[in-house]
Amino acid sequence: MMLVKLGGSVITDKTNYLAYREDVLSRLVAEIVAARKDIILVHGAGSFGHVLASEHRLQGGYTGDSQIPAAAKVMEDVRDLNLRVMRTLNAGGLPSASLPPSAVASLRSGELDILDVGMFRRYLDLGMCPVTFGDVALDSERRFGICSGDQLMERLAHEFRPQRVIFVSDIDGVFTADPTTDPDATLIETVDRETLDSLPRTHRCADVTGSIFGKIETMMRIASWGGDAVVLNGNAPGRLGAALRGEAVVGSKVKGGEA
Ligand code: IPE
């Protein structure tokens, strides 16, 4: 089994509220279908989630009633994105079942607490690809919060122990510096604790669920449970397909650190 996260930066235009990139997703779905592997899919929220979530500070949980309409709107928007994703998956030949975190998960102080993994297992057994996504969810301490795709990836990797865990992003992988501003930036093929600690701490885009560093920390925990954790560029045709077939591919592989 393989676990794949389609980052919000690949399936949406993160700088443009509600901009969906259907052409990219259709191609990625074709690569998944051609690879003929059992997979669980997670997708990010991109501009369908982060813009409003950050404007109304939803990440930290309930601070006042004025946030409630915004939380409901983010839920509506990420469902809108999820429905578009589901249509693309089903039309592309990957019969899929949507499992929204607001209905199958809950948080405790911003951390993923409960996830109904049995549900994912049963849809997989039925021959459907379970799909979940970054969403607003209930929080037992903070009343509500944001459940990110990366939190879901970590829990699903822990429960299913997939052969490969693939993060599909809009850049080739982890670089020594920001490749959009530094021409000397080079791709790091294997990232370990030492390389992570030596990287300059910059980030490009306002993102309520954290920077690339948080993502790499998550990937290190995942890799420590046995499977490969890789990050690759979904805008480059063929890379996701190659990674699903177990081939070497341009990207960064994260080595397990302490769990
Ligand atoms: C964010 O999910 C969820 C919301 C803001 C509602 P992710 O953190 O997984 O989304 P991306 O991949 O960064 O867009």
mmCIF file of C-alpha atoms and ligand atoms in Angstrom:
data_model
loop_
_atom_site.group_PDB
_atom_site.id
_atom_site.type_symbol
_atom_site.label_atom_id
_atom_site.label_comp_id
_atom_site.label_asym_id
_atom_site.label_seq_id
_atom_site.Cartn_x
_atom_site.Cartn_y
_atom_site.Cartn_z
ATOM 1 C CA MET A 1 0.000 0.000 0.000
ATOM 2 C CA MET A 2 1.152 3.520 -0.765
ATOM 3 C CA LEU A 3 0.148 6.722 0.962
ATOM 4 C CA VAL A 4 0.143 9.883 -1.137
ATOM 5 C CA LYS A 5 -0.453 13.499 -0.219
ATOM 6 C CA LEU A 6 -1.269 15.883 -3.028
ATOM 7 C CA GLY A 7 -0.149 19.217 -1.583
ATOM 8 C CA GLY A 8 -2.442 22.187 -1.820
ATOM 9 C CA SER A 9 0.324 23.970 -3.720
ATOM 10 C CA VAL A 10 0.004 21.455 -6.584
ATOM 11 C CA ILE A 11 -3.750 21.065 -6.941
ATOM 12 C CA THR A 12 -4.558 24.747 -6.315
ATOM 13 C CA ASP A 13 -2.923 28.072 -6.990
ATOM 14 C CA LYS A 14 -2.031 28.969 -3.417
ATOM 15 C CA THR A 15 -1.834 32.698 -4.118
ATOM 16 C CA ASN A 16 -5.290 32.863 -5.711
ATOM 17 C CA TYR A 17 -8.408 32.248 -3.563
ATOM 18 C CA LEU A 18 -10.371 29.216 -4.888
ATOM 19 C CA ALA A 19 -8.154 28.530 -7.918
ATOM 20 C CA TYR A 20 -8.194 24.781 -8.717
ATOM 21 C CA ARG A 21 -5.611 23.231 -11.072
ATOM 22 C CA GLU A 22 -7.660 20.504 -12.708
ATOM 23 C CA ASP A 23 -5.182 19.827 -15.536
ATOM 24 C CA VAL A 24 -2.438 18.985 -13.038
ATOM 25 C CA LEU A 25 -4.697 16.746 -10.983
ATOM 26 C CA SER A 26 -5.974 14.877 -14.066
ATOM 27 C CA ARG A 27 -2.405 14.077 -15.052
ATOM 28 C CA LEU A 28 -1.472 12.974 -11.531
ATOM 29 C CA VAL A 29 -4.552 10.731 -11.406
ATOM 30 C CA ALA A 30 -3.522 9.154 -14.732
ATOM 31 C CA GLU A 31 -0.087 8.435 -13.218
ATOM 32 C CA ILE A 32 -1.707 6.846 -10.155
ATOM 33 C CA VAL A 33 -4.079 4.713 -12.232
ATOM 34 C CA ALA A 34 -1.256 3.539 -14.519
ATOM 35 C CA ALA A 35 0.837 2.467 -11.504
ATOM 36 C CA ARG A 36 -1.930 0.036 -10.405
ATOM 37 C CA LYS A 37 -1.207 0.279 -6.693
ATOM 38 C CA ASP A 38 -3.529 0.346 -3.691
ATOM 39 C CA ILE A 39 -3.338 3.838 -2.351
ATOM 40 C CA ILE A 40 -4.795 6.116 0.271
ATOM 41 C CA LEU A 41 -4.941 9.720 -0.852
ATOM 42 C CA VAL A 42 -4.737 12.860 1.247
ATOM 43 C CA HIS A 43 -5.001 16.293 -0.279
ATOM 44 C CA GLY A 44 -4.165 19.726 1.047
ATOM 45 C CA ALA A 45 -6.432 22.735 1.085
ATOM 46 C CA GLY A 46 -4.263 25.271 -0.702
ATOM 47 C CA SER A 47 -6.104 28.490 -1.479
ATOM 48 C CA PHE A 48 -9.425 26.845 -0.551
ATOM 49 C CA GLY A 49 -8.325 26.728 3.097
ATOM 50 C CA HIS A 50 -5.303 28.766 4.052
ATOM 51 C CA VAL A 51 -6.483 32.205 2.945
ATOM 52 C CA LEU A 52 -9.575 32.395 5.194
ATOM 53 C CA ALA A 53 -8.098 30.220 7.952
ATOM 54 C CA SER A 54 -5.217 32.621 8.388
ATOM 55 C CA GLU A 55 -7.403 35.760 8.086
ATOM 56 C CA HIS A 56 -9.646 34.524 10.933
ATOM 57 C CA ARG A 57 -6.915 32.796 12.975
ATOM 58 C CA LEU A 58 -8.720 29.471 12.914
ATOM 59 C CA GLN A 59 -5.565 27.439 13.525
ATOM 60 C CA GLY A 60 -5.417 28.276 17.258
ATOM 61 C CA GLY A 61 -9.051 27.310 17.866
ATOM 62 C CA TYR A 62 -12.018 29.190 19.246
ATOM 63 C CA THR A 63 -11.473 32.739 20.459
ATOM 64 C CA GLY A 64 -14.873 34.247 19.681
ATOM 65 C CA ASP A 65 -18.191 33.774 17.918
ATOM 66 C CA SER A 66 -17.055 35.954 15.011
ATOM 67 C CA GLN A 67 -14.865 33.022 13.851
ATOM 68 C CA ILE A 68 -17.783 30.629 13.426
ATOM 69 C CA PRO A 69 -19.030 31.841 10.024
ATOM 70 C CA ALA A 70 -15.415 31.790 8.782
ATOM 71 C CA ALA A 71 -14.890 28.221 10.061
ATOM 72 C CA ALA A 72 -18.099 27.170 8.296
ATOM 73 C CA LYS A 73 -16.981 28.896 5.094
ATOM 74 C CA VAL A 74 -13.600 27.138 5.172
ATOM 75 C CA MET A 75 -15.446 23.821 5.622
ATOM 76 C CA GLU A 76 -17.617 24.684 2.628
ATOM 77 C CA ASP A 77 -14.611 25.677 0.509
ATOM 78 C CA VAL A 78 -12.508 22.589 1.282
ATOM 79 C CA ARG A 79 -15.540 20.414 0.495
ATOM 80 C CA ASP A 80 -15.864 22.251 -2.793
ATOM 81 C CA LEU A 81 -12.205 21.413 -3.503
ATOM 82 C CA ASN A 82 -12.677 17.821 -2.342
ATOM 83 C CA LEU A 83 -15.697 17.360 -4.616
ATOM 84 C CA ARG A 84 -13.660 18.590 -7.594
ATOM 85 C CA VAL A 85 -10.890 16.159 -6.623
ATOM 86 C CA MET A 86 -13.412 13.297 -6.273
ATOM 87 C CA ARG A 87 -14.854 14.045 -9.724
ATOM 88 C CA THR A 88 -11.377 14.042 -11.263
ATOM 89 C CA LEU A 89 -10.486 10.756 -9.510
ATOM 90 C CA ASN A 90 -13.697 8.962 -10.474
ATOM 91 C CA ALA A 91 -13.611 10.251 -14.062
ATOM 92 C CA GLY A 92 -9.927 9.290 -14.320
ATOM 93 C CA GLY A 93 -10.629 5.672 -13.409
ATOM 94 C CA LEU A 94 -9.851 5.655 -9.690
ATOM 95 C CA PRO A 95 -13.119 4.919 -7.823
ATOM 96 C CA SER A 96 -12.804 6.853 -4.579
ATOM 97 C CA ALA A 97 -14.536 7.429 -1.242
ATOM 98 C CA SER A 98 -14.330 10.760 0.576
ATOM 99 C CA LEU A 99 -13.677 10.730 4.344
ATOM 100 C CA PRO A 100 -13.815 14.316 5.645
ATOM 101 C CA PRO A 101 -11.939 14.896 8.935
ATOM 102 C CA SER A 102 -14.860 16.922 10.308
ATOM 103 C CA ALA A 103 -16.791 13.612 10.337
ATOM 104 C CA VAL A 104 -14.108 10.957 10.972
ATOM 105 C CA ALA A 105 -11.508 12.793 13.091
ATOM 106 C CA SER A 106 -11.155 15.079 16.066
ATOM 107 C CA LEU A 107 -8.332 17.084 17.587
ATOM 108 C CA ARG A 108 -7.020 17.689 21.077
ATOM 109 C CA SER A 109 -5.171 21.003 21.500
ATOM 110 C CA GLY A 110 -4.490 21.178 17.775
ATOM 111 C CA GLU A 111 -3.085 17.634 17.555
ATOM 112 C CA LEU A 112 -4.911 14.856 15.743
ATOM 113 C CA ASP A 113 -6.563 12.817 18.490
ATOM 114 C CA ILE A 114 -9.156 10.425 17.059
ATOM 115 C CA LEU A 115 -9.223 9.130 13.459
ATOM 116 C CA ASP A 116 -11.552 6.344 12.363
ATOM 117 C CA VAL A 117 -8.917 4.306 10.495
ATOM 118 C CA GLY A 118 -11.230 1.273 10.314
ATOM 119 C CA MET A 119 -13.308 3.222 7.839
ATOM 120 C CA PHE A 120 -10.272 3.725 5.564
ATOM 121 C CA ARG A 121 -9.506 0.018 5.769
ATOM 122 C CA ARG A 122 -13.029 -0.993 4.803
ATOM 123 C CA TYR A 123 -13.142 1.269 1.737
ATOM 124 C CA LEU A 124 -9.733 -0.062 0.661
ATOM 125 C CA ASP A 125 -11.045 -3.639 1.025
ATOM 126 C CA LEU A 126 -13.994 -2.668 -1.131
ATOM 127 C CA GLY A 127 -11.651 -1.556 -3.907
ATOM 128 C CA MET A 128 -12.130 2.166 -3.416
ATOM 129 C CA CYS A 129 -9.384 4.690 -2.817
ATOM 130 C CA PRO A 130 -10.039 6.405 0.537
ATOM 131 C CA VAL A 131 -9.550 10.165 0.231
ATOM 132 C CA THR A 132 -9.223 12.616 3.100
ATOM 133 C CA PHE A 133 -8.080 16.225 3.226
ATOM 134 C CA GLY A 134 -7.082 19.277 5.273
ATOM 135 C CA ASP A 135 -10.258 20.471 6.998
ATOM 136 C CA VAL A 136 -11.767 22.185 10.009
ATOM 137 C CA ALA A 137 -12.396 19.626 12.777
ATOM 138 C CA LEU A 138 -13.705 19.588 16.334
ATOM 139 C CA ASP A 139 -11.142 19.988 19.120
ATOM 140 C CA SER A 140 -11.840 18.683 22.628
ATOM 141 C CA GLU A 141 -9.838 21.518 24.262
ATOM 142 C CA ARG A 142 -10.105 24.387 21.773
ATOM 143 C CA ARG A 143 -13.609 23.599 20.464
ATOM 144 C CA PHE A 144 -12.421 23.518 16.835
ATOM 145 C CA GLY A 145 -9.171 23.663 14.915
ATOM 146 C CA ILE A 146 -7.475 22.864 11.634
ATOM 147 C CA CYS A 147 -6.713 19.243 10.846
ATOM 148 C CA SER A 148 -3.900 19.345 8.289
ATOM 149 C CA GLY A 149 -3.168 16.851 5.564
ATOM 150 C CA ASP A 150 0.244 16.259 7.143
ATOM 151 C CA GLN A 151 -1.310 15.254 10.499
ATOM 152 C CA LEU A 152 -3.517 12.810 8.607
ATOM 153 C CA MET A 153 -0.498 11.446 6.699
ATOM 154 C CA GLU A 154 1.355 10.790 9.929
ATOM 155 C CA ARG A 155 -1.533 8.900 11.549
ATOM 156 C CA LEU A 156 -2.329 6.915 8.398
ATOM 157 C CA ALA A 157 1.351 5.993 7.937
ATOM 158 C CA HIS A 158 1.474 4.841 11.558
ATOM 159 C CA GLU A 159 -1.633 2.686 11.184
ATOM 160 C CA PHE A 160 -1.091 1.252 7.684
ATOM 161 C CA ARG A 161 2.730 1.099 7.499
ATOM 162 C CA PRO A 162 2.772 1.772 3.725
ATOM 163 C CA GLN A 163 5.748 0.732 1.600
ATOM 164 C CA ARG A 164 6.139 4.328 0.448
ATOM 165 C CA VAL A 165 4.826 7.630 1.693
ATOM 166 C CA ILE A 166 4.891 10.288 -1.014
ATOM 167 C CA PHE A 167 4.416 14.016 -0.553
ATOM 168 C CA VAL A 168 3.621 15.641 -3.888
ATOM 169 C CA SER A 169 4.695 19.266 -3.791
ATOM 170 C CA ASP A 170 5.318 22.121 -6.228
ATOM 171 C CA ILE A 171 9.094 22.028 -5.879
ATOM 172 C CA ASP A 172 11.600 19.262 -6.614
ATOM 173 C CA GLY A 173 12.267 18.535 -2.955
ATOM 174 C CA VAL A 174 14.330 19.982 -0.123
ATOM 175 C CA PHE A 175 16.974 22.486 -1.191
ATOM 176 C CA THR A 176 20.068 23.867 0.544
ATOM 177 C CA ALA A 177 18.501 27.350 0.191
ATOM 178 C CA ASP A 178 15.327 28.847 -1.276
ATOM 179 C CA PRO A 179 15.614 27.961 -4.997
ATOM 180 C CA THR A 180 13.278 30.804 -5.983
ATOM 181 C CA THR A 181 15.712 33.425 -4.703
ATOM 182 C CA ASP A 182 19.113 31.717 -4.527
ATOM 183 C CA PRO A 183 20.664 30.499 -7.818
ATOM 184 C CA ASP A 184 23.186 28.373 -5.873
ATOM 185 C CA ALA A 185 20.466 26.332 -4.143
ATOM 186 C CA THR A 186 20.908 22.603 -4.752
ATOM 187 C CA LEU A 187 18.542 19.696 -4.219
ATOM 188 C CA ILE A 188 19.315 17.493 -1.219
ATOM 189 C CA GLU A 189 18.626 13.898 -2.275
ATOM 190 C CA THR A 190 18.720 12.412 1.197
ATOM 191 C CA VAL A 191 17.687 14.500 4.159
ATOM 192 C CA ASP A 192 18.667 13.464 7.669
ATOM 193 C CA ARG A 193 18.597 15.237 11.038
ATOM 194 C CA GLU A 194 21.988 16.839 10.438
ATOM 195 C CA THR A 195 21.041 18.318 7.051
ATOM 196 C CA LEU A 196 17.732 19.544 8.457
ATOM 197 C CA ASP A 197 19.441 21.367 11.335
ATOM 198 C CA SER A 198 21.886 23.042 8.960
ATOM 199 C CA LEU A 199 19.215 24.542 6.659
ATOM 200 C CA PRO A 200 18.486 28.290 6.723
ATOM 201 C CA ARG A 201 15.089 28.923 8.339
ATOM 202 C CA THR A 202 13.212 30.886 5.667
ATOM 203 C CA HIS A 203 9.729 30.394 4.342
ATOM 204 C CA ARG A 204 7.938 31.670 1.305
ATOM 205 C CA CYS A 205 4.212 31.634 1.844
ATOM 206 C CA ALA A 206 1.761 32.283 4.695
ATOM 207 C CA ASP A 207 0.567 28.818 5.626
ATOM 208 C CA VAL A 208 -1.479 28.127 8.762
ATOM 209 C CA THR A 209 -0.291 24.552 9.112
ATOM 210 C CA GLY A 210 3.443 25.175 9.138
ATOM 211 C CA SER A 211 6.566 25.401 7.028
ATOM 212 C CA ILE A 212 8.625 22.852 5.119
ATOM 213 C CA PHE A 213 10.565 22.207 8.352
ATOM 214 C CA GLY A 214 7.489 20.939 10.138
ATOM 215 C CA LYS A 215 6.771 18.758 7.120
ATOM 216 C CA ILE A 216 10.275 17.268 7.183
ATOM 217 C CA GLU A 217 9.946 16.547 10.915
ATOM 218 C CA THR A 218 6.706 14.697 10.154
ATOM 219 C CA MET A 219 8.418 12.800 7.332
ATOM 220 C CA MET A 220 11.251 11.793 9.680
ATOM 221 C CA ARG A 221 8.829 10.263 12.137
ATOM 222 C CA ILE A 222 7.087 8.446 9.280
ATOM 223 C CA ALA A 223 10.382 7.109 7.884
ATOM 224 C CA SER A 224 11.386 5.879 11.350
ATOM 225 C CA TRP A 225 8.500 3.378 11.139
ATOM 226 C CA GLY A 226 10.089 1.627 8.176
ATOM 227 C CA GLY A 227 8.767 2.908 4.848
ATOM 228 C CA ASP A 228 10.451 5.438 2.573
ATOM 229 C CA ALA A 229 9.215 9.002 2.860
ATOM 230 C CA VAL A 230 9.788 11.059 -0.260
ATOM 231 C CA VAL A 231 8.898 14.544 -1.421
ATOM 232 C CA LEU A 232 8.759 15.244 -5.146
ATOM 233 C CA ASN A 233 7.510 17.772 -7.687
ATOM 234 C CA GLY A 234 4.016 17.041 -8.988
ATOM 235 C CA ASN A 235 4.341 19.660 -11.711
ATOM 236 C CA ALA A 236 6.991 17.498 -13.409
ATOM 237 C CA PRO A 237 5.178 14.839 -15.477
ATOM 238 C CA GLY A 238 6.005 11.220 -14.636
ATOM 239 C CA ARG A 239 7.632 11.665 -11.240
ATOM 240 C CA LEU A 240 4.703 10.556 -9.098
ATOM 241 C CA GLY A 241 4.158 7.540 -11.371
ATOM 242 C CA ALA A 242 7.845 6.578 -11.147
ATOM 243 C CA ALA A 243 7.824 6.896 -7.349
ATOM 244 C CA LEU A 244 4.714 4.709 -7.144
ATOM 245 C CA ARG A 245 6.443 2.046 -9.227
ATOM 246 C CA GLY A 246 9.346 2.153 -6.775
ATOM 247 C CA GLU A 247 11.761 3.684 -9.279
ATOM 248 C CA ALA A 248 14.421 6.242 -8.420
ATOM 249 C CA VAL A 249 13.081 9.712 -9.074
ATOM 250 C CA VAL A 250 14.169 13.343 -8.776
ATOM 251 C CA GLY A 251 13.161 14.357 -5.264
ATOM 252 C CA SER A 252 14.277 14.175 -1.640
ATOM 253 C CA LYS A 253 14.141 11.084 0.463
ATOM 254 C CA VAL A 254 13.821 11.643 4.191
ATOM 255 C CA LYS A 255 15.677 9.269 6.477
ATOM 256 C CA GLY A 256 14.138 8.274 9.759
ATOM 257 C CA GLY A 257 15.122 10.237 12.826
ATOM 258 C CA GLU A 258 14.130 9.642 16.418
ATOM 259 C CA ALA A 259 10.443 8.786 16.617
HETATM 260 C C1 IPE B 1 -4.795 22.828 5.560
HETATM 261 O O1 IPE B 1 -4.396 21.565 5.120
HETATM 262 C C2 IPE B 1 -6.254 22.792 5.973
HETATM 263 C C3 IPE B 1 -6.908 24.120 6.073
HETATM 264 C C4 IPE B 1 -6.305 25.277 6.037
HETATM 265 C C5 IPE B 1 -8.351 24.091 6.255
HETATM 266 P P1 IPE B 1 -2.915 21.306 4.578
HETATM 267 O O2 IPE B 1 -1.931 22.014 5.468
HETATM 268 O O3 IPE B 1 -2.736 19.853 4.446
HETATM 269 O O4 IPE B 1 -2.942 21.996 3.149
HETATM 270 P P2 IPE B 1 -1.749 22.376 2.161
HETATM 271 O O5 IPE B 1 -1.241 21.158 1.510
HETATM 272 O O6 IPE B 1 -0.681 23.078 2.987
HETATM 273 O O7 IPE B 1 -2.410 23.312 1.196
#
